[in-house]
Coordinates of C-alpha atoms in Angstrom, one line a residue:
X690 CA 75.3 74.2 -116.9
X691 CA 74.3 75.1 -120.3
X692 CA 70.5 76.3 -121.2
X693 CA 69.8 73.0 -122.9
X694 CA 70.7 71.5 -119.4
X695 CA 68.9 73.7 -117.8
X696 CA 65.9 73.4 -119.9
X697 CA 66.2 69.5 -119.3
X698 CA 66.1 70.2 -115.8
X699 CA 63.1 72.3 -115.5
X700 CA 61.2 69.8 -117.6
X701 CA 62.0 67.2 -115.1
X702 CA 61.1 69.5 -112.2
X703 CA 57.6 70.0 -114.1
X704 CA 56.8 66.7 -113.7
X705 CA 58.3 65.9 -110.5
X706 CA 56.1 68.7 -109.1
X707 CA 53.0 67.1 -111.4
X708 CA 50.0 66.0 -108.7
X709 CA 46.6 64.0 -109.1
X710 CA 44.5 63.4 -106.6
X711 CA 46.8 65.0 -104.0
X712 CA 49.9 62.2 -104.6
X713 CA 52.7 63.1 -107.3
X714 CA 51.8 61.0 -110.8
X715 CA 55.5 59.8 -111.1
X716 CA 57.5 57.4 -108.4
X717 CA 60.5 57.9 -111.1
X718 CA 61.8 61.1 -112.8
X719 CA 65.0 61.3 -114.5
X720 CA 66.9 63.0 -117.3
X721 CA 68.3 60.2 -119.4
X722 CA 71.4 60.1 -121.3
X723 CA 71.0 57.7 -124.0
X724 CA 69.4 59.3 -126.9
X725 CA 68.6 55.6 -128.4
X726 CA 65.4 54.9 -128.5
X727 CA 65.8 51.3 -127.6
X728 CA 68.0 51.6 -125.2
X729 CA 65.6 54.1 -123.5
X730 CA 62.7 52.4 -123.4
X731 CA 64.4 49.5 -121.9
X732 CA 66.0 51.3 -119.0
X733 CA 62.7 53.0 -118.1
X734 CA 61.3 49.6 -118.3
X735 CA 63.0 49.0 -115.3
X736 CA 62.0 51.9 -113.2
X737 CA 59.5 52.6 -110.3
X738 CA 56.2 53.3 -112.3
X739 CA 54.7 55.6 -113.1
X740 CA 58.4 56.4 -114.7
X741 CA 59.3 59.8 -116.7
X742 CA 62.6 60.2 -118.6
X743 CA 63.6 63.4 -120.1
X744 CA 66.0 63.2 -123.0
X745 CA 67.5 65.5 -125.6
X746 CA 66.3 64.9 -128.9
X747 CA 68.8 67.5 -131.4
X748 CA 67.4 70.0 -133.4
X749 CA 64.1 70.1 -136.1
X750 CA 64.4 70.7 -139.2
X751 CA 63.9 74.4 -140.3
X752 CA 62.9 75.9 -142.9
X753 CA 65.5 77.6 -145.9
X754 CA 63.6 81.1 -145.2
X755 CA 64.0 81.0 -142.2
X756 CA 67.7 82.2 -140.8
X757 CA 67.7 81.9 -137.3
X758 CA 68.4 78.6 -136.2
X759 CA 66.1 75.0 -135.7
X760 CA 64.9 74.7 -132.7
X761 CA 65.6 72.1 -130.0
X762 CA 63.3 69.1 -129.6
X763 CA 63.0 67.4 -126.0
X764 CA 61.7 64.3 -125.9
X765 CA 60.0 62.7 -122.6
X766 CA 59.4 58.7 -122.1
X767 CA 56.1 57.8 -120.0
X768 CA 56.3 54.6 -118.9
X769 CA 52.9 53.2 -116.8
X770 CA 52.3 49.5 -115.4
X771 CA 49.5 47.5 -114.6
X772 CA 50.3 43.9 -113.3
X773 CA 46.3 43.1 -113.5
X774 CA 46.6 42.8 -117.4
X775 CA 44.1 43.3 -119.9
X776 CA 43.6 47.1 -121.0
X777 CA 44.6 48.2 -117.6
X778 CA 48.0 49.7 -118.3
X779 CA 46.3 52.2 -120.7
X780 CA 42.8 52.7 -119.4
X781 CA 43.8 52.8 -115.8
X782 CA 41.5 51.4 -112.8
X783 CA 40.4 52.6 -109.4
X784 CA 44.2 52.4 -107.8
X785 CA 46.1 53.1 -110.8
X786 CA 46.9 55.5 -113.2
X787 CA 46.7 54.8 -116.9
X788 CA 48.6 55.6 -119.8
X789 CA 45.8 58.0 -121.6
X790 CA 45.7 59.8 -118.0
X791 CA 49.4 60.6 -117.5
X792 CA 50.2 61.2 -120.9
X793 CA 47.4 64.6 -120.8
X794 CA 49.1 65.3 -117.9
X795 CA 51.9 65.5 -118.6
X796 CA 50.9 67.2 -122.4
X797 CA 48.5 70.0 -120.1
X798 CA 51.3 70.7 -117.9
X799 CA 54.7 70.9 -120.5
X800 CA 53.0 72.2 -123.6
X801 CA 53.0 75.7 -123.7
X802 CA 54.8 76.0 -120.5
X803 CA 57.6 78.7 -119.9
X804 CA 61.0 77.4 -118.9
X805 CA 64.7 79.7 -118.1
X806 CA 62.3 82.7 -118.2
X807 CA 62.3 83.2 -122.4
X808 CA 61.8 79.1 -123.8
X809 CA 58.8 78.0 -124.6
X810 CA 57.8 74.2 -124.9
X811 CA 55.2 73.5 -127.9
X812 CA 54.2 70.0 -128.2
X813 CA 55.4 68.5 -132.0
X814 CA 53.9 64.7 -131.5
X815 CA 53.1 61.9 -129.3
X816 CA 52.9 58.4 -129.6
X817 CA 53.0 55.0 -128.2
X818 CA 56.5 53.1 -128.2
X819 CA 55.9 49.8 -126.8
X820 CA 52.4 48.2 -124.9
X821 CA 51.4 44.9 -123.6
X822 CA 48.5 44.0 -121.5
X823 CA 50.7 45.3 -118.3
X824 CA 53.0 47.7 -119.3
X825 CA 52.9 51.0 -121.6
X826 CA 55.6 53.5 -123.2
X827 CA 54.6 56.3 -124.2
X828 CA 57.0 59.0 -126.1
X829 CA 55.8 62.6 -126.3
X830 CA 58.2 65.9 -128.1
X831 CA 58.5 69.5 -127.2
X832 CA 60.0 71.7 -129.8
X833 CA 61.8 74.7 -127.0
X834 CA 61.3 77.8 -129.2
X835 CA 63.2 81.0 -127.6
X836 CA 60.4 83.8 -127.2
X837 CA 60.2 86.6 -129.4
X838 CA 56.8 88.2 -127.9
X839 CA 57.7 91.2 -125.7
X840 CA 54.1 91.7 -124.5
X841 CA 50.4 90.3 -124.8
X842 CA 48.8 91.5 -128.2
X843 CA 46.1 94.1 -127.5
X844 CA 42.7 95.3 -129.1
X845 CA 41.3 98.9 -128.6
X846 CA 44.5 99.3 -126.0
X847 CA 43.2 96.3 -123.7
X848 CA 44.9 92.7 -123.6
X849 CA 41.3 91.0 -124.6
X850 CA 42.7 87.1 -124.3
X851 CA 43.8 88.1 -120.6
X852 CA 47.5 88.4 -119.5
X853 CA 47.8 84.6 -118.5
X854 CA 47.0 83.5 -121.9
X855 CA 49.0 82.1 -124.7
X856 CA 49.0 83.9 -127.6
X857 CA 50.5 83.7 -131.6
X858 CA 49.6 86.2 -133.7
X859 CA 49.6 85.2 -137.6
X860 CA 49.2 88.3 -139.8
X861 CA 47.6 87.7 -143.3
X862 CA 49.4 89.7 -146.5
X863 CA 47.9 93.1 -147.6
X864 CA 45.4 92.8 -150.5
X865 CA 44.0 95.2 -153.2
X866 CA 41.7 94.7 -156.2
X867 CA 43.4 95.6 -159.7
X868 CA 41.7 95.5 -163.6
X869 CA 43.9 94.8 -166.4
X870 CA 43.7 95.6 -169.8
X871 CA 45.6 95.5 -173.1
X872 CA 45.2 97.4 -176.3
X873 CA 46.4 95.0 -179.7
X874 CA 49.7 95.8 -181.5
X875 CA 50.5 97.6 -178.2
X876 CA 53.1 95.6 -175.3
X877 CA 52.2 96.1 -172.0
X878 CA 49.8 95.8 -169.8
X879 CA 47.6 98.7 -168.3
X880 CA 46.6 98.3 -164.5
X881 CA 43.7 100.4 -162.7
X882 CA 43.9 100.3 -158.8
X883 CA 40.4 99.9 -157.2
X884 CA 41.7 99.7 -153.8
X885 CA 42.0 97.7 -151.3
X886 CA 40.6 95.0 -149.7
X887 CA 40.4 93.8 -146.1
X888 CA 43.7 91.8 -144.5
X889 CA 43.3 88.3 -142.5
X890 CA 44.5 87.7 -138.5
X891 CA 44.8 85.5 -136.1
X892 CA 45.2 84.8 -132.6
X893 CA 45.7 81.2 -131.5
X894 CA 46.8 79.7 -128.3
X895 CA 44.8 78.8 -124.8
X896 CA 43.3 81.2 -123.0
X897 CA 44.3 80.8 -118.9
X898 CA 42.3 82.6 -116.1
X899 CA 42.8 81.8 -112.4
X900 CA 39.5 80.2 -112.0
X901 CA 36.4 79.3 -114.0
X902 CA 34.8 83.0 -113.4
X903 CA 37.5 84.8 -114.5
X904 CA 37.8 83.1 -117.8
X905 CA 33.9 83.7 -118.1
X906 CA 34.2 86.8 -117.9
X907 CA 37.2 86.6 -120.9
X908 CA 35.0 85.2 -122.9
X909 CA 31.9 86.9 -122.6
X910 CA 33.9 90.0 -123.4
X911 CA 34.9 88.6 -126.8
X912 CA 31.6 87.0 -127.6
X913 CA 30.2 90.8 -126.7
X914 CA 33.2 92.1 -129.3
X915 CA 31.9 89.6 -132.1
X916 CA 29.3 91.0 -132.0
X917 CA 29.4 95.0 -132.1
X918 CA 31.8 94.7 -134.6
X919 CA 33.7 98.0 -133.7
X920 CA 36.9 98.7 -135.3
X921 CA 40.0 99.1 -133.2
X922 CA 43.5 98.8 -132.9
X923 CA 45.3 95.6 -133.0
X924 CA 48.6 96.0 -131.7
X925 CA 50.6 92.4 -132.0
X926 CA 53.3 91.4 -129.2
X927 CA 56.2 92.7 -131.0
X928 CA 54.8 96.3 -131.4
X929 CA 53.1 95.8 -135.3
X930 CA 50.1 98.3 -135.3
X931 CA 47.0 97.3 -137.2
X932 CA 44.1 99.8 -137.1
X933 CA 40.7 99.6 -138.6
X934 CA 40.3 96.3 -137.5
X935 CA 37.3 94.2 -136.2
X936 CA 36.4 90.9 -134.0
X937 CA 34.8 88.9 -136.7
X938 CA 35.1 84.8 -135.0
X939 CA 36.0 84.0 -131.9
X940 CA 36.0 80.0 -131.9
X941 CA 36.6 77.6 -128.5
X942 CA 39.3 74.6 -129.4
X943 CA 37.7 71.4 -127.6
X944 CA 36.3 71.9 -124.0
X945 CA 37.7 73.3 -121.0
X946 CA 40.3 72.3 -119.1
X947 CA 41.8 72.5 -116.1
X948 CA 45.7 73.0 -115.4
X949 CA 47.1 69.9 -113.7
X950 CA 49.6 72.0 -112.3
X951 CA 47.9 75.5 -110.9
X952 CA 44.3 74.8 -111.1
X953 CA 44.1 77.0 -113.9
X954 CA 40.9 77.3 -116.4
X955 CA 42.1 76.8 -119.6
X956 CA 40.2 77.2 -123.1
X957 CA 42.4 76.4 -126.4
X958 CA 40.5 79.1 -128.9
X959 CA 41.5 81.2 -132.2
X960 CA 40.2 84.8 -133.1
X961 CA 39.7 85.8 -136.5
X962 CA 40.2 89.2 -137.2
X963 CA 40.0 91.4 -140.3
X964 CA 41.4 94.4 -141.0
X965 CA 39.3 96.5 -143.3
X966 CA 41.8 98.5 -144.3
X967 CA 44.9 97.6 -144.7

């Protein structure tokens, strides 16, 4: 099979596997074959609800910079029924499932998930393809990015987000402070160096611990680094030393969550660090 197949496959077994309450959230999973959007919908219309189809959705649209080449985008159809009417099918009621609730769990269990060992899902867009007072389609797409990162980005020699987390590590350019001047009837310009100034990065991503405790701890250990504001190390995932840098935000995305799948605590957050010199 090829990896897009393969990929395909492991997204359908994610939410095959997907649990609430100790019952699967989907009586239908299946990797469809019609890209059309019409078609789709109307063929998981027809299925046992809750309903999932996977489908491939070609590739995004990249950059000119950027060589290597666009990234696949899979799309998966939620489909979620209600035969009580009203605002059922989205809001859910005491024996059914709504819309809103599958589609975050399906988004907390695919986005950022790991698939054929080195693809990574990251969630481009969601939104709502057809809805009546019974019956909701939803329509949510994964960009599959091929990892780069080798390892977890470190601080001071210690992987501070935790080696369950998900990490992206933005660097900011190197700065310096110049003066100009000019003398008239003379071309040019003169420049005097004054040195340089401090460089911008970021992690950003969801921190994952096995349990509520453990990701405590996590952040307690970054609140602690905000505020000693110790210069260290920061070594990114692909090797990129940056010394003389300090913990100057550390800043919690939303509230706590916890992973549909593996019980997981999860926090989405972003660092800001700054490295003084550069």
């Amino acid at each position: 099979m090829s990896e897009l197949g393969d990929i395909a496959v492991a997204i359908s077994d994610l939410l095959s596997a997907l649990e609430s309450g100790g019952s699967n959230v989907f009586a239908t999973v299946d990797i469809h074959q019609v890209a059309d959007r019409k078609a789709a919908t109307a063929a998981i219309s027809r299925q046992l609800k809750p309903a999932a189809f996977v489908l491939y959705d070609g590739r995004g649209s990249k950059s000119r910079q950027e060589p290597v080449p666009a990234a696949a985008v899979m799309a998966v159809l939620l489909a979620v029924e209600n035969l009580r009417g009203g605002d059922t099918a989205l809001t859910g009621d005491d024996n059914h499932t709504g819309a809103f609730e599958v589609a975050e769990l399906a988004a907390a269990t695919l986005d950022g998930a790991v698939v054929e060992t080195d693809y990574r899902l990251m969630m481009q867009d969601e939104h709502q393809v057809v809805g009546d007072g019974r019956a909701v389609v939803f329509e949510q797409r994964y960009r599959v990015e091929r990892l780069a990162e080798v390892s977890a980005p470190t601080f001071d020699g210690s992987a501070i987000a935790g080696s369950d987390s998900v990490v992206t590590v933005q660097v900011g350019d190197a700065r310096v402070e110049v003066v100009e001047f000019g003398f008239p009837g003379i071309d040019g310009v003169y420049r005097h160096h004054t040195g340089t100034r401090g460089r911008e990065v970021r992690w950003q991503g969801r921190l994952v611990a096995d349990n509520d405790s453990a990701l405590n701890t996590i952040e307690a250990d970054l609140d602690q680094l905000v505020v000693e504001q110790l210069p260290a190390t920061m070594v990114d995932a692909w090797g990129r030393s940056y010394p003389e840098c300090v913990l100057d935000e550390f800043k919690r995305d939303g509230v706590r969550r916890r992973h549909p799948m593996t019980g997981a605590a999860v926090q989405a957050f972003e660092l800001v660090f700054t490295q003084l010199q550069a």
